[in-house]
Amino acid sequence: MKKRSELLREAIEEMIAVGKLAPGQHLDETELATQFGVSRTPIREALIQLASMGIIVMRPRRGAIVAEISPQKLIEMFEVMSEIEAMCARLAARRMSPADHAALLAAHHACEEARNAPDPDEYFYRGETFHQCIYAGSHNAFLIEQARTLHRRLRPYRRLQLRVHGRIDKSFSEHDAVVQAIIEGRSDAAGELLRDHIMIQGHRFTDLIASLSRISNQAA
């Protein structure tokens, strides 16, 4: 059974991922304790865990804030994420079992159903499951651990870029091409397709930065 602090960490992390707590926003321990109906001790433990993951920043005598990432570092992190996911896709194309294929197809179909859901975050959640299937399909425990760690760090930004008009439909089309390449065992193609799917460049990066500026102004 998970400790209370771990459950609180997951809840606060989710609030950050879906934009309820914006980059740079102050995290008041007393307010969070009241919101969750707990003492400040497990809240503090949860914040320490989030700080160790790089999701928040603990500042001496000034409290915690949601971590902010500079545009340059964001590009660098997505570059690394795209290479890690490309490696997962290449290995998945070579190593996935029929059961793995079935799980991937089920996750892909769930994404298709979520494309027109009233809540745009429904596709975000289904997409996370889709990517987790590819990580698992690599059958490389260390790689899976690294992919999940960086995925978690970039969750708020992956969600935001899906808010750009038309991005969800484009994302699903990219997923479809990745699925076909993996199932057909075309490892190099699967890697290239997933790398391009993750990497943010040009208009996609400009749109993401504009979204970040908008929510930062709302939080101010």
PDB file of C-alpha atoms in Angstrom:
ATOM      1  CA  MET A   1       0.000   0.000   0.000  1.00  0.00           C
ATOM      2  CA  LYS A   2       1.302   3.450  -0.897  1.00  0.00           C
ATOM      3  CA  LYS A   3       2.202   5.907   1.830  1.00  0.00           C
ATOM      4  CA  ARG A   4       0.028   8.991   2.194  1.00  0.00           C
ATOM      5  CA  SER A   5       2.912  11.200   1.050  1.00  0.00           C
ATOM      6  CA  GLU A   6       3.233   9.152  -2.169  1.00  0.00           C
ATOM      7  CA  LEU A   7      -0.484   9.516  -2.903  1.00  0.00           C
ATOM      8  CA  LEU A   8      -0.239  13.254  -2.272  1.00  0.00           C
ATOM      9  CA  ARG A   9       2.824  13.474  -4.521  1.00  0.00           C
ATOM     10  CA  GLU A  10       0.879  11.814  -7.336  1.00  0.00           C
ATOM     11  CA  ALA A  11      -2.093  14.137  -6.798  1.00  0.00           C
ATOM     12  CA  ILE A  12       0.047  17.290  -6.846  1.00  0.00           C
ATOM     13  CA  GLU A  13       2.004  16.005  -9.831  1.00  0.00           C
ATOM     14  CA  GLU A  14      -1.280  15.503 -11.683  1.00  0.00           C
ATOM     15  CA  MET A  15      -2.369  19.070 -10.845  1.00  0.00           C
ATOM     16  CA  ILE A  16       0.880  20.306 -12.379  1.00  0.00           C
ATOM     17  CA  ALA A  17       0.525  18.058 -15.455  1.00  0.00           C
ATOM     18  CA  VAL A  18      -2.983  19.308 -16.267  1.00  0.00           C
ATOM     19  CA  GLY A  19      -2.227  22.972 -15.624  1.00  0.00           C
ATOM     20  CA  LYS A  20      -4.015  23.494 -12.314  1.00  0.00           C
ATOM     21  CA  LEU A  21      -0.626  24.505 -10.928  1.00  0.00           C
ATOM     22  CA  ALA A  22       1.343  26.526 -13.466  1.00  0.00           C
ATOM     23  CA  PRO A  23       5.131  26.801 -13.947  1.00  0.00           C
ATOM     24  CA  GLY A  24       6.496  29.309 -11.462  1.00  0.00           C
ATOM     25  CA  GLN A  25       3.449  29.118  -9.200  1.00  0.00           C
ATOM     26  CA  HIS A  26       4.082  29.162  -5.449  1.00  0.00           C
ATOM     27  CA  LEU A  27       3.061  26.023  -3.537  1.00  0.00           C
ATOM     28  CA  ASP A  28       1.752  26.892  -0.087  1.00  0.00           C
ATOM     29  CA  GLU A  29       2.028  23.932   2.291  1.00  0.00           C
ATOM     30  CA  THR A  30      -0.817  25.152   4.507  1.00  0.00           C
ATOM     31  CA  GLU A  31      -3.173  25.662   1.567  1.00  0.00           C
ATOM     32  CA  LEU A  32      -2.334  22.246   0.132  1.00  0.00           C
ATOM     33  CA  ALA A  33      -2.795  20.610   3.554  1.00  0.00           C
ATOM     34  CA  THR A  34      -6.237  22.211   3.851  1.00  0.00           C
ATOM     35  CA  GLN A  35      -7.166  21.238   0.298  1.00  0.00           C
ATOM     36  CA  PHE A  36      -6.278  17.574   0.862  1.00  0.00           C
ATOM     37  CA  GLY A  37      -7.442  17.420   4.487  1.00  0.00           C
ATOM     38  CA  VAL A  38      -4.077  16.374   5.906  1.00  0.00           C
ATOM     39  CA  SER A  39      -1.356  17.822   8.119  1.00  0.00           C
ATOM     40  CA  ARG A  40       1.589  19.717   6.666  1.00  0.00           C
ATOM     41  CA  THR A  41       4.003  16.831   7.330  1.00  0.00           C
ATOM     42  CA  PRO A  42       2.897  14.497   4.489  1.00  0.00           C
ATOM     43  CA  ILE A  43       2.543  17.549   2.203  1.00  0.00           C
ATOM     44  CA  ARG A  44       6.149  18.487   2.933  1.00  0.00           C
ATOM     45  CA  GLU A  45       7.253  14.904   2.277  1.00  0.00           C
ATOM     46  CA  ALA A  46       5.382  14.920  -1.039  1.00  0.00           C
ATOM     47  CA  LEU A  47       7.002  18.204  -2.065  1.00  0.00           C
ATOM     48  CA  ILE A  48      10.458  16.836  -1.251  1.00  0.00           C
ATOM     49  CA  GLN A  49       9.737  13.849  -3.514  1.00  0.00           C
ATOM     50  CA  LEU A  50       8.595  16.157  -6.326  1.00  0.00           C
ATOM     51  CA  ALA A  51      11.716  18.291  -5.883  1.00  0.00           C
ATOM     52  CA  SER A  52      13.920  15.193  -6.220  1.00  0.00           C
ATOM     53  CA  MET A  53      12.188  14.521  -9.557  1.00  0.00           C
ATOM     54  CA  GLY A  54      12.797  18.096 -10.761  1.00  0.00           C
ATOM     55  CA  ILE A  55       9.075  18.846 -11.005  1.00  0.00           C
ATOM     56  CA  ILE A  56       9.176  21.544  -8.321  1.00  0.00           C
ATOM     57  CA  VAL A  57      11.944  23.669  -6.807  1.00  0.00           C
ATOM     58  CA  MET A  58      12.397  24.024  -3.042  1.00  0.00           C
ATOM     59  CA  ARG A  59      13.808  27.464  -2.160  1.00  0.00           C
ATOM     60  CA  PRO A  60      15.312  28.084   1.294  1.00  0.00           C
ATOM     61  CA  ARG A  61      13.037  30.323   3.398  1.00  0.00           C
ATOM     62  CA  ARG A  62      10.874  31.108   0.368  1.00  0.00           C
ATOM     63  CA  GLY A  63       8.987  27.856  -0.072  1.00  0.00           C
ATOM     64  CA  ALA A  64       8.392  25.727  -3.145  1.00  0.00           C
ATOM     65  CA  ILE A  65       7.403  26.671  -6.679  1.00  0.00           C
ATOM     66  CA  VAL A  66       6.461  24.638  -9.732  1.00  0.00           C
ATOM     67  CA  ALA A  67       9.650  24.268 -11.786  1.00  0.00           C
ATOM     68  CA  GLU A  68      10.055  26.499 -14.802  1.00  0.00           C
ATOM     69  CA  ILE A  69      12.038  25.358 -17.825  1.00  0.00           C
ATOM     70  CA  SER A  70      13.768  27.784 -20.174  1.00  0.00           C
ATOM     71  CA  PRO A  71      12.939  27.480 -23.891  1.00  0.00           C
ATOM     72  CA  GLN A  72      16.462  26.224 -24.632  1.00  0.00           C
ATOM     73  CA  LYS A  73      16.330  23.546 -21.939  1.00  0.00           C
ATOM     74  CA  LEU A  74      12.859  22.509 -23.116  1.00  0.00           C
ATOM     75  CA  ILE A  75      14.223  21.926 -26.615  1.00  0.00           C
ATOM     76  CA  GLU A  76      17.102  19.908 -25.173  1.00  0.00           C
ATOM     77  CA  MET A  77      14.791  17.780 -23.027  1.00  0.00           C
ATOM     78  CA  PHE A  78      12.503  17.014 -25.965  1.00  0.00           C
ATOM     79  CA  GLU A  79      15.566  16.136 -28.053  1.00  0.00           C
ATOM     80  CA  VAL A  80      16.606  13.565 -25.452  1.00  0.00           C
ATOM     81  CA  MET A  81      13.023  12.316 -25.037  1.00  0.00           C
ATOM     82  CA  SER A  82      12.669  11.848 -28.788  1.00  0.00           C
ATOM     83  CA  GLU A  83      15.841   9.733 -28.930  1.00  0.00           C
ATOM     84  CA  ILE A  84      14.827   7.625 -25.937  1.00  0.00           C
ATOM     85  CA  GLU A  85      11.395   6.949 -27.423  1.00  0.00           C
ATOM     86  CA  ALA A  86      12.941   6.188 -30.807  1.00  0.00           C
ATOM     87  CA  MET A  87      15.099   3.549 -29.135  1.00  0.00           C
ATOM     88  CA  CYS A  88      12.021   2.110 -27.409  1.00  0.00           C
ATOM     89  CA  ALA A  89      10.211   1.915 -30.751  1.00  0.00           C
ATOM     90  CA  ARG A  90      13.126   0.215 -32.510  1.00  0.00           C
ATOM     91  CA  LEU A  91      13.405  -2.422 -29.795  1.00  0.00           C
ATOM     92  CA  ALA A  92       9.618  -2.829 -29.594  1.00  0.00           C
ATOM     93  CA  ALA A  93       9.480  -3.550 -33.339  1.00  0.00           C
ATOM     94  CA  ARG A  94      11.970  -6.368 -32.806  1.00  0.00           C
ATOM     95  CA  ARG A  95      10.834  -7.722 -29.446  1.00  0.00           C
ATOM     96  CA  MET A  96       7.087  -7.253 -29.005  1.00  0.00           C
ATOM     97  CA  SER A  97       5.076 -10.432 -28.539  1.00  0.00           C
ATOM     98  CA  PRO A  98       1.573 -10.987 -29.951  1.00  0.00           C
ATOM     99  CA  ALA A  99       0.220 -10.026 -26.505  1.00  0.00           C
ATOM    100  CA  ASP A 100       2.261  -6.814 -26.624  1.00  0.00           C
ATOM    101  CA  HIS A 101       0.838  -6.067 -30.065  1.00  0.00           C
ATOM    102  CA  ALA A 102      -2.692  -6.571 -28.748  1.00  0.00           C
ATOM    103  CA  ALA A 103      -2.059  -4.151 -25.865  1.00  0.00           C
ATOM    104  CA  LEU A 104      -0.600  -1.558 -28.229  1.00  0.00           C
ATOM    105  CA  LEU A 105      -3.556  -1.841 -30.616  1.00  0.00           C
ATOM    106  CA  ALA A 106      -6.009  -1.519 -27.716  1.00  0.00           C
ATOM    107  CA  ALA A 107      -4.236   1.644 -26.524  1.00  0.00           C
ATOM    108  CA  HIS A 108      -4.242   2.990 -30.083  1.00  0.00           C
ATOM    109  CA  HIS A 109      -7.972   2.381 -30.460  1.00  0.00           C
ATOM    110  CA  ALA A 110      -8.576   4.122 -27.129  1.00  0.00           C
ATOM    111  CA  CYS A 111      -6.740   7.156 -28.505  1.00  0.00           C
ATOM    112  CA  GLU A 112      -8.968   7.066 -31.580  1.00  0.00           C
ATOM    113  CA  GLU A 113     -12.080   7.083 -29.398  1.00  0.00           C
ATOM    114  CA  ALA A 114     -10.699   9.972 -27.337  1.00  0.00           C
ATOM    115  CA  ARG A 115     -10.009  12.235 -30.327  1.00  0.00           C
ATOM    116  CA  ASN A 116     -13.450  13.826 -30.161  1.00  0.00           C
ATOM    117  CA  ALA A 117     -14.039  13.543 -26.417  1.00  0.00           C
ATOM    118  CA  PRO A 118     -15.531  16.651 -24.720  1.00  0.00           C
ATOM    119  CA  ASP A 119     -12.490  16.849 -22.461  1.00  0.00           C
ATOM    120  CA  PRO A 120      -9.317  17.329 -24.554  1.00  0.00           C
ATOM    121  CA  ASP A 121      -7.255  15.825 -21.750  1.00  0.00           C
ATOM    122  CA  GLU A 122      -8.912  12.463 -22.427  1.00  0.00           C
ATOM    123  CA  TYR A 123      -6.656  12.050 -25.462  1.00  0.00           C
ATOM    124  CA  PHE A 124      -3.663  13.085 -23.360  1.00  0.00           C
ATOM    125  CA  TYR A 125      -4.317  10.299 -20.847  1.00  0.00           C
ATOM    126  CA  ARG A 126      -4.978   7.678 -23.520  1.00  0.00           C
ATOM    127  CA  GLY A 127      -1.822   8.817 -25.299  1.00  0.00           C
ATOM    128  CA  GLU A 128       0.205   8.259 -22.163  1.00  0.00           C
ATOM    129  CA  THR A 129      -0.966   4.652 -22.058  1.00  0.00           C
ATOM    130  CA  PHE A 130      -0.048   4.294 -25.745  1.00  0.00           C
ATOM    131  CA  HIS A 131       3.520   5.447 -25.129  1.00  0.00           C
ATOM    132  CA  GLN A 132       3.826   3.294 -22.006  1.00  0.00           C
ATOM    133  CA  CYS A 133       2.951   0.257 -24.156  1.00  0.00           C
ATOM    134  CA  ILE A 134       5.855   1.070 -26.463  1.00  0.00           C
ATOM    135  CA  TYR A 135       8.225   1.521 -23.517  1.00  0.00           C
ATOM    136  CA  ALA A 136       7.153  -1.855 -22.101  1.00  0.00           C
ATOM    137  CA  GLY A 137       7.474  -3.446 -25.534  1.00  0.00           C
ATOM    138  CA  SER A 138      11.177  -2.625 -25.628  1.00  0.00           C
ATOM    139  CA  HIS A 139      11.704  -5.293 -22.920  1.00  0.00           C
ATOM    140  CA  ASN A 140      14.659  -3.299 -21.598  1.00  0.00           C
ATOM    141  CA  ALA A 141      14.083  -2.488 -17.930  1.00  0.00           C
ATOM    142  CA  PHE A 142      16.696   0.263 -17.693  1.00  0.00           C
ATOM    143  CA  LEU A 143      15.431   1.989 -20.838  1.00  0.00           C
ATOM    144  CA  ILE A 144      11.844   1.779 -19.579  1.00  0.00           C
ATOM    145  CA  GLU A 145      12.876   3.424 -16.309  1.00  0.00           C
ATOM    146  CA  GLN A 146      14.639   6.288 -18.110  1.00  0.00           C
ATOM    147  CA  ALA A 147      11.748   6.808 -20.524  1.00  0.00           C
ATOM    148  CA  ARG A 148       9.184   6.956 -17.728  1.00  0.00           C
ATOM    149  CA  THR A 149      11.304   9.381 -15.692  1.00  0.00           C
ATOM    150  CA  LEU A 150      11.693  11.895 -18.506  1.00  0.00           C
ATOM    151  CA  HIS A 151       8.114  11.387 -19.664  1.00  0.00           C
ATOM    152  CA  ARG A 152       6.933  12.357 -16.182  1.00  0.00           C
ATOM    153  CA  ARG A 153       9.146  15.457 -16.192  1.00  0.00           C
ATOM    154  CA  LEU A 154       7.733  16.607 -19.530  1.00  0.00           C
ATOM    155  CA  ARG A 155       4.094  15.729 -18.873  1.00  0.00           C
ATOM    156  CA  PRO A 156       2.813  19.325 -18.531  1.00  0.00           C
ATOM    157  CA  TYR A 157       4.469  20.333 -21.799  1.00  0.00           C
ATOM    158  CA  ARG A 158       3.335  17.245 -23.708  1.00  0.00           C
ATOM    159  CA  ARG A 159      -0.204  18.018 -22.608  1.00  0.00           C
ATOM    160  CA  LEU A 160      -0.006  21.681 -23.589  1.00  0.00           C
ATOM    161  CA  GLN A 161       1.211  21.028 -27.126  1.00  0.00           C
ATOM    162  CA  LEU A 162      -1.900  18.890 -27.692  1.00  0.00           C
ATOM    163  CA  ARG A 163      -4.022  22.022 -27.109  1.00  0.00           C
ATOM    164  CA  VAL A 164      -2.832  23.549 -30.387  1.00  0.00           C
ATOM    165  CA  HIS A 165      -5.610  23.482 -32.991  1.00  0.00           C
ATOM    166  CA  GLY A 166      -5.504  20.313 -35.083  1.00  0.00           C
ATOM    167  CA  ARG A 167      -2.631  18.754 -33.112  1.00  0.00           C
ATOM    168  CA  ILE A 168      -4.671  15.856 -31.683  1.00  0.00           C
ATOM    169  CA  ASP A 169      -5.727  14.621 -35.136  1.00  0.00           C
ATOM    170  CA  LYS A 170      -2.145  14.956 -36.379  1.00  0.00           C
ATOM    171  CA  SER A 171      -0.870  13.159 -33.295  1.00  0.00           C
ATOM    172  CA  PHE A 172      -3.226  10.249 -33.882  1.00  0.00           C
ATOM    173  CA  SER A 173      -2.108   9.937 -37.515  1.00  0.00           C
ATOM    174  CA  GLU A 174       1.497   9.823 -36.313  1.00  0.00           C
ATOM    175  CA  HIS A 175       0.568   7.147 -33.754  1.00  0.00           C
ATOM    176  CA  ASP A 176      -1.041   5.106 -36.525  1.00  0.00           C
ATOM    177  CA  ALA A 177       2.126   5.119 -38.610  1.00  0.00           C
ATOM    178  CA  VAL A 178       4.209   4.112 -35.579  1.00  0.00           C
ATOM    179  CA  VAL A 179       1.853   1.225 -34.772  1.00  0.00           C
ATOM    180  CA  GLN A 180       2.023  -0.124 -38.314  1.00  0.00           C
ATOM    181  CA  ALA A 181       5.823   0.038 -38.368  1.00  0.00           C
ATOM    182  CA  ILE A 182       6.135  -1.721 -35.012  1.00  0.00           C
ATOM    183  CA  ILE A 183       3.707  -4.507 -35.864  1.00  0.00           C
ATOM    184  CA  GLU A 184       5.379  -5.053 -39.240  1.00  0.00           C
ATOM    185  CA  GLY A 185       8.765  -5.253 -37.525  1.00  0.00           C
ATOM    186  CA  ARG A 186      10.229  -2.245 -39.350  1.00  0.00           C
ATOM    187  CA  SER A 187      12.449  -1.154 -36.495  1.00  0.00           C
ATOM    188  CA  ASP A 188      14.315   1.712 -38.180  1.00  0.00           C
ATOM    189  CA  ALA A 189      11.103   3.206 -39.534  1.00  0.00           C
ATOM    190  CA  ALA A 190       9.394   2.872 -36.149  1.00  0.00           C
ATOM    191  CA  GLY A 191      12.259   4.718 -34.487  1.00  0.00           C
ATOM    192  CA  GLU A 192      12.287   7.529 -37.041  1.00  0.00           C
ATOM    193  CA  LEU A 193       8.509   7.959 -36.879  1.00  0.00           C
ATOM    194  CA  LEU A 194       8.382   8.104 -33.092  1.00  0.00           C
ATOM    195  CA  ARG A 195      11.375  10.460 -32.944  1.00  0.00           C
ATOM    196  CA  ASP A 196       9.596  12.898 -35.284  1.00  0.00           C
ATOM    197  CA  HIS A 197       6.369  12.513 -33.287  1.00  0.00           C
ATOM    198  CA  ILE A 198       8.056  13.574 -30.036  1.00  0.00           C
ATOM    199  CA  MET A 199      10.443  16.253 -31.263  1.00  0.00           C
ATOM    200  CA  ILE A 200       9.060  19.791 -31.124  1.00  0.00           C
ATOM    201  CA  GLN A 201      10.328  22.111 -33.833  1.00  0.00           C
ATOM    202  CA  GLY A 202       9.249  25.191 -35.749  1.00  0.00           C
ATOM    203  CA  HIS A 203       5.602  26.089 -35.321  1.00  0.00           C
ATOM    204  CA  ARG A 204       5.025  23.390 -32.711  1.00  0.00           C
ATOM    205  CA  PHE A 205       7.661  24.859 -30.432  1.00  0.00           C
ATOM    206  CA  THR A 206       6.430  28.424 -31.001  1.00  0.00           C
ATOM    207  CA  ASP A 207       2.888  27.336 -30.164  1.00  0.00           C
ATOM    208  CA  LEU A 208       4.059  25.581 -26.999  1.00  0.00           C
ATOM    209  CA  ILE A 209       5.961  28.653 -25.785  1.00  0.00           C
ATOM    210  CA  ALA A 210       2.916  30.826 -26.508  1.00  0.00           C
ATOM    211  CA  SER A 211       0.758  28.468 -24.427  1.00  0.00           C
ATOM    212  CA  LEU A 212       3.266  28.628 -21.559  1.00  0.00           C
ATOM    213  CA  SER A 213       3.283  32.436 -21.678  1.00  0.00           C
ATOM    214  CA  ARG A 214      -0.507  32.499 -21.564  1.00  0.00           C
ATOM    215  CA  ILE A 215      -0.828  30.280 -18.495  1.00  0.00           C
ATOM    216  CA  SER A 216       2.027  32.104 -16.753  1.00  0.00           C
ATOM    217  CA  ASN A 217       0.149  35.382 -17.207  1.00  0.00           C
ATOM    218  CA  GLN A 218      -3.029  33.791 -15.859  1.00  0.00           C
ATOM    219  CA  ALA A 219      -1.193  32.507 -12.795  1.00  0.00           C
ATOM    220  CA  ALA A 220       0.465  35.860 -12.077  1.00  0.00           C
TER     221      ALA A 220
END
